[in-house]
Short mmCIF file of C-alpha atoms in Angstrom, two decimals:
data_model
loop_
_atom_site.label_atom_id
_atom_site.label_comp_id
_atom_site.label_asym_id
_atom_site.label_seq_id
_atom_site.Cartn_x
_atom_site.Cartn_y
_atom_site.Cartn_z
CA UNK A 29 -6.76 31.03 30.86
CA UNK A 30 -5.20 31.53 27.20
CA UNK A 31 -3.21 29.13 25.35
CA UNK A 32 -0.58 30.17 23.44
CA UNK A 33 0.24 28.13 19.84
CA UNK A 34 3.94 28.66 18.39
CA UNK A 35 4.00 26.88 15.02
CA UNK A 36 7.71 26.10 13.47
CA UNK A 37 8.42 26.64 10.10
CA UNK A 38 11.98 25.33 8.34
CA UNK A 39 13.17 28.74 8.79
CA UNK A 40 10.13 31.02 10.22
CA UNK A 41 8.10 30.95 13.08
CA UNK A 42 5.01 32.77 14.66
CA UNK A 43 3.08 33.59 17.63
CA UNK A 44 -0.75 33.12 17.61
CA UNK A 45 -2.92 33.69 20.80
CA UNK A 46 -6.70 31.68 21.04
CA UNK A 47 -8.83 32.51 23.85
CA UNK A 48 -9.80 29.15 26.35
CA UNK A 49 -11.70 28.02 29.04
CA UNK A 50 -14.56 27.04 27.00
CA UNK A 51 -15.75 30.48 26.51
CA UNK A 52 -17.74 31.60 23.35
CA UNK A 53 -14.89 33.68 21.57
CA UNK A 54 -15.49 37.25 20.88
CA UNK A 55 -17.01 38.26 17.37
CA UNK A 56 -13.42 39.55 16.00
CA UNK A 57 -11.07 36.84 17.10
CA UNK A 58 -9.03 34.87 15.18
CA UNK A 59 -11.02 31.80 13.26
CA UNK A 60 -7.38 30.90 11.13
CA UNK A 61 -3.64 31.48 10.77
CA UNK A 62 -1.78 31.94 7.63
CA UNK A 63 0.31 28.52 8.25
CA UNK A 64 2.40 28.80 4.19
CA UNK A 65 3.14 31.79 1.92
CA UNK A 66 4.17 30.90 -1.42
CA UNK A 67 5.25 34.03 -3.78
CA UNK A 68 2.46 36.19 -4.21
CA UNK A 69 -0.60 36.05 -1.59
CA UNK A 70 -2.19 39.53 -0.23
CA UNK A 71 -4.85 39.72 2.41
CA UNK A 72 -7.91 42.50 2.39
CA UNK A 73 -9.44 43.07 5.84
CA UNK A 74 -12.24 44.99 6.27
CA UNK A 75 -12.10 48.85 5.12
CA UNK A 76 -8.01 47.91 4.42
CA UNK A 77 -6.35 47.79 0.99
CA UNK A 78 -5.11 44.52 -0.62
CA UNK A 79 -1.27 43.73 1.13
CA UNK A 80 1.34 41.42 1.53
CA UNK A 81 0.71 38.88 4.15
CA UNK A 82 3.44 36.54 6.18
CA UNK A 83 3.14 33.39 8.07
CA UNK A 84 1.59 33.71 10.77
CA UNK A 85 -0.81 36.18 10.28
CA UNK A 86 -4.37 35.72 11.89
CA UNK A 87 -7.36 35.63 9.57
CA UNK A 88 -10.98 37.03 10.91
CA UNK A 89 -14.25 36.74 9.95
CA UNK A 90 -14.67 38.74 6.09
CA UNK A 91 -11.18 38.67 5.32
CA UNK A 92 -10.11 38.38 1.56
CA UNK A 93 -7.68 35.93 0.25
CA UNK A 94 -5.93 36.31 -3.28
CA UNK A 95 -2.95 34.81 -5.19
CA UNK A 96 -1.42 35.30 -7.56
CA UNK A 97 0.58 33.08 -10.34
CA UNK A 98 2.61 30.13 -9.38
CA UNK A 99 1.77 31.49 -5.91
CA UNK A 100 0.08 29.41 -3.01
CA UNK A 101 -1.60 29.98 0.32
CA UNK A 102 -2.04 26.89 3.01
CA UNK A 103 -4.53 28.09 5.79
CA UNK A 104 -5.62 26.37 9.20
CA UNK A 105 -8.67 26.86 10.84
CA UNK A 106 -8.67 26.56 15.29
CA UNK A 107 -10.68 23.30 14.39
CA UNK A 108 -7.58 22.09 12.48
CA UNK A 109 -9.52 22.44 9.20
CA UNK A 110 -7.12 23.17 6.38
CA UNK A 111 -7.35 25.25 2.81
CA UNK A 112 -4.68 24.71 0.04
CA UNK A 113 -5.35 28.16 -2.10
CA UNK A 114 -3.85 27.48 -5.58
CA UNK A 115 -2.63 30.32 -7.90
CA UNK A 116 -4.26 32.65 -9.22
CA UNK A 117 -7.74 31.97 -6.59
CA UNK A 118 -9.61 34.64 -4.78
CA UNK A 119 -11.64 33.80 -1.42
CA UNK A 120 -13.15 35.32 1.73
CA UNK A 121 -13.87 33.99 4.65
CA UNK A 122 -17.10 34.10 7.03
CA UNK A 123 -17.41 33.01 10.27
CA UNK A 124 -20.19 32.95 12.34
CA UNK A 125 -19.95 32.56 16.41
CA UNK A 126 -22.75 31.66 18.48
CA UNK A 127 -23.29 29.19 21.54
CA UNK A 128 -19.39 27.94 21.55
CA UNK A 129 -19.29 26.96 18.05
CA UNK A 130 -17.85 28.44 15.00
CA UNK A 131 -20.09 27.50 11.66
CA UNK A 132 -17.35 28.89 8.51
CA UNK A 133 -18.20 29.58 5.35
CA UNK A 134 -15.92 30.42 2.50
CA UNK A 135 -16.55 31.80 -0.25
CA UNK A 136 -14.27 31.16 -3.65
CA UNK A 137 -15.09 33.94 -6.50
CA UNK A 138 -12.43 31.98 -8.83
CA UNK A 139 -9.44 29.22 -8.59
CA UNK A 140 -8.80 26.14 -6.93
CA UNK A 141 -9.15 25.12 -3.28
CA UNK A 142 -7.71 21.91 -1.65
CA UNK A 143 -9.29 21.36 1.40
CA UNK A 144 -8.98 19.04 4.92
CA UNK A 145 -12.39 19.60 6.87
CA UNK A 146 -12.39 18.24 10.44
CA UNK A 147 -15.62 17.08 11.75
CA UNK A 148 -16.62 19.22 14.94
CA UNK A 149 -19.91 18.21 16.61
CA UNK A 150 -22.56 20.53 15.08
CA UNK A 151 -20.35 23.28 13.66
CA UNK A 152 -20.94 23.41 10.07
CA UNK A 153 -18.56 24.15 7.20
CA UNK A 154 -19.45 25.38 3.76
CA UNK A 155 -18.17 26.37 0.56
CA UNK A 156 -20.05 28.97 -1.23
CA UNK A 157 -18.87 29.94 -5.37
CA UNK A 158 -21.05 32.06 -7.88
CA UNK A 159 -23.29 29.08 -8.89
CA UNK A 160 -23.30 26.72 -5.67
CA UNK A 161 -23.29 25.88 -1.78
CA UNK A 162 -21.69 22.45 -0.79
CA UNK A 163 -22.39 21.86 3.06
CA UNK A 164 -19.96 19.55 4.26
CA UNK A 165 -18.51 18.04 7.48
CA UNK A 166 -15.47 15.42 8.14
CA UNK A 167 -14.38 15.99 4.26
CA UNK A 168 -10.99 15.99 2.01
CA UNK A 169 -11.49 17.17 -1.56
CA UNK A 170 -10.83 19.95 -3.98
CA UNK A 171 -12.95 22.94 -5.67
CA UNK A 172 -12.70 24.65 -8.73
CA UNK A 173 -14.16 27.55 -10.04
CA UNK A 174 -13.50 29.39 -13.44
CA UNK A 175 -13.90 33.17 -14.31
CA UNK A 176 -17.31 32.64 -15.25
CA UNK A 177 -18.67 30.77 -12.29
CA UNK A 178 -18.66 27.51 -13.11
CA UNK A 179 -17.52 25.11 -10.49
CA UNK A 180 -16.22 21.69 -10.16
CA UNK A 181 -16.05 19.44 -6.63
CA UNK A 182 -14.64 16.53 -6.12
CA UNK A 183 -14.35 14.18 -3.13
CA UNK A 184 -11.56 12.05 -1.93
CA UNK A 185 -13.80 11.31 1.84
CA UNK A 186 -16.56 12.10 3.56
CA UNK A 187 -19.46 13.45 1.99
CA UNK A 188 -21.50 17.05 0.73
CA UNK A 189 -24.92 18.47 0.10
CA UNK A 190 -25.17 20.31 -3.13
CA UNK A 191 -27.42 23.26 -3.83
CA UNK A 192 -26.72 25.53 -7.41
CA UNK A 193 -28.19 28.93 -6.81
CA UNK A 194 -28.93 29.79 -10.48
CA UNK A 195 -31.25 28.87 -13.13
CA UNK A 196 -32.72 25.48 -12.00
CA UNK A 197 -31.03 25.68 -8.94
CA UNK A 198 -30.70 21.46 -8.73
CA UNK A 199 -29.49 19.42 -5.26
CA UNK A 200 -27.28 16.73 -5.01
CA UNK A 201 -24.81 14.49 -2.58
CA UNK A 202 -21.45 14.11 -3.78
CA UNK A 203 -19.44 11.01 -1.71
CA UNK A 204 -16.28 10.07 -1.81
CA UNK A 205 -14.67 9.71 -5.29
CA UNK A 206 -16.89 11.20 -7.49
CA UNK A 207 -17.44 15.16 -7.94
CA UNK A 208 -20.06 17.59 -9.16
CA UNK A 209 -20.16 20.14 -11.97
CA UNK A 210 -22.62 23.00 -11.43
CA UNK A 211 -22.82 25.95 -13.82
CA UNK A 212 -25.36 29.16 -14.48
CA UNK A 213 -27.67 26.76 -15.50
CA UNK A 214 -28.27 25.47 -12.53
CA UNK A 215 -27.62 22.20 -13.21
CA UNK A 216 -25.97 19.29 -10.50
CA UNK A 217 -24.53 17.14 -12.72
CA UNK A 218 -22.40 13.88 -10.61
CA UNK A 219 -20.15 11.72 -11.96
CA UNK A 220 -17.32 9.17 -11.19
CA UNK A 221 -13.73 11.04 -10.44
CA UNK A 222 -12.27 8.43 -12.33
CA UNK A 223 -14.14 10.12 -15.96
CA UNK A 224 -12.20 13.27 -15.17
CA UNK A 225 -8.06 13.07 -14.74
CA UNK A 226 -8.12 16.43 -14.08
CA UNK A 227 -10.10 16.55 -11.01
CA UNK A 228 -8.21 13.11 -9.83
CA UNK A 229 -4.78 15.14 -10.44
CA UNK A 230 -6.08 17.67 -8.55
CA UNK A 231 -7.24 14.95 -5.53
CA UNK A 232 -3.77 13.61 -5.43
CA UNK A 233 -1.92 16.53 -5.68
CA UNK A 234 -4.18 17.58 -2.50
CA UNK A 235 -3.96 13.84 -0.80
CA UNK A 236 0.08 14.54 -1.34
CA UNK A 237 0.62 17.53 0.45
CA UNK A 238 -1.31 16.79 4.11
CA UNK A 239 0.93 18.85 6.79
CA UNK A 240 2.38 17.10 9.11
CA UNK A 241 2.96 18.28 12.75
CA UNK A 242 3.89 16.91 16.36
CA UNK A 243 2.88 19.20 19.47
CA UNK A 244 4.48 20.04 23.17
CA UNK A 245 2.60 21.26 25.60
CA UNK A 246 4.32 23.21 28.30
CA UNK A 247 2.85 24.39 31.25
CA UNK A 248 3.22 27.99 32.88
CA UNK A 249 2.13 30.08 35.56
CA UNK A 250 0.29 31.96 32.57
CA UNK A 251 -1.22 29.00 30.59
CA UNK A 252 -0.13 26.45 28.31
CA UNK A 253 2.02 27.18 25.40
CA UNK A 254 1.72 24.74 22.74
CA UNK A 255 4.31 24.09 20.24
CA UNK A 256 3.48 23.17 16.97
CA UNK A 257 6.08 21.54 14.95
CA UNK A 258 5.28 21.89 11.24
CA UNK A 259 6.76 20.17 7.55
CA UNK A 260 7.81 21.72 5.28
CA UNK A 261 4.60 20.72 2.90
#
């Protein structure tokens, strides 16, 4: 059986189709949908140039995300996990399917990331920039990440594992309220949020702008069709 998910906009809508009946999903389905377009944000699939993308549009595993200024993109994962990708940010996503789960990985190059990450059993959800890996499950927080690699996390819940993959390639735990610098040096370096207004601006400008929906679920002789109502966040 297939569900069907209509999510309302103020103005537009859009159809997305994910596969059911607890099956492991095929290796080029959908992992996300494009749920907010703000100005400028293209979309690279694989062997495809760089072009416009709408609402609505499903994201697969190794598709590229860019935006440009004063632009923003808002993307949900199927587990309900959700991305806020600031201006001027470039990311791609990974996915990898095996035994019913879905274990994402997504990779910033540059910019800033708000994120919502819903804890899923064993599936695992990471972030992956030029000088770090932060492993994380059940978290809200933000990432930032210059033109040179360096890269700033911070926390508002849930916890992360830390891992810099250059020079001394140090480990850390960053919990809620504090956040991590990591640079080419390979240093973890953890402090309080509250030393750093910038990263707390960016926490409650992320903490401010949580989507808020209401679902229907109707049923039909060809599965259920759920309607998603969405803000206008």
């Amino acid at each position: 059986m297939k569900k069907m998910s209509i999510i309302f906009f103020t103005i537009l809508f859009s159809v997305t189709v994910f596969a059911g009946g607890g099956e492991t999903p095929p290796a080029d389905s959908p992992v996300a949908i494009m749920m907010k377009v703000v100005k400028d944000v293209t979309l690279k699939k694989a062997e495809a140039d760089w072009s416009s993308v709408k609402i609505g549009a499903a994201l697969s595993t190794n598709d590229e995300i860019k935006t440009g200024s004063q632009s923003l993109a808002l993307i949900k994962f199927t587990d309900n996990s959700i991305l806020r990708v600031r201006e001027n940010s470039t990311l791609k996503i990974y996915a990898d399917k095996a035994n019913k789960e879905i274990s994402k990985n997504t990779y910033v190059d540059k910019g800033k990331v708000g994120f919502e990450v819903k804890r899923q059993g064993n599936e695992e959800f990471k972030f992956t920039t030029p000088t770090m890996v932060a492993s994380i499950r059940g978290t809200d927080g933000v990432l930032d990440v210059d033109n040179d690699g360096n890269t700033t996390f911070g926390l508002s819940s849930g916890s992360a594992n830390i891992e810099a993959t250059q020079g001394n390639k140090g480990q850390g735990t960053v919990t809620s309220g504090f956040f991590v610098t990591v640079g080419n040096d390979g240093n973890v370096n953890i402090q309080p949020v509250a030393n750093n207004p910038n990263v707390q601006n960016m926490l409650n400008n992320n903490n401010n702008n949580v989507p808020q929906t209401k679902k229907l679920i109707i049923k039909t002789n060809i599965g259920d069709i759920i309607i998603e109502y969405v803000g206008g966040n």
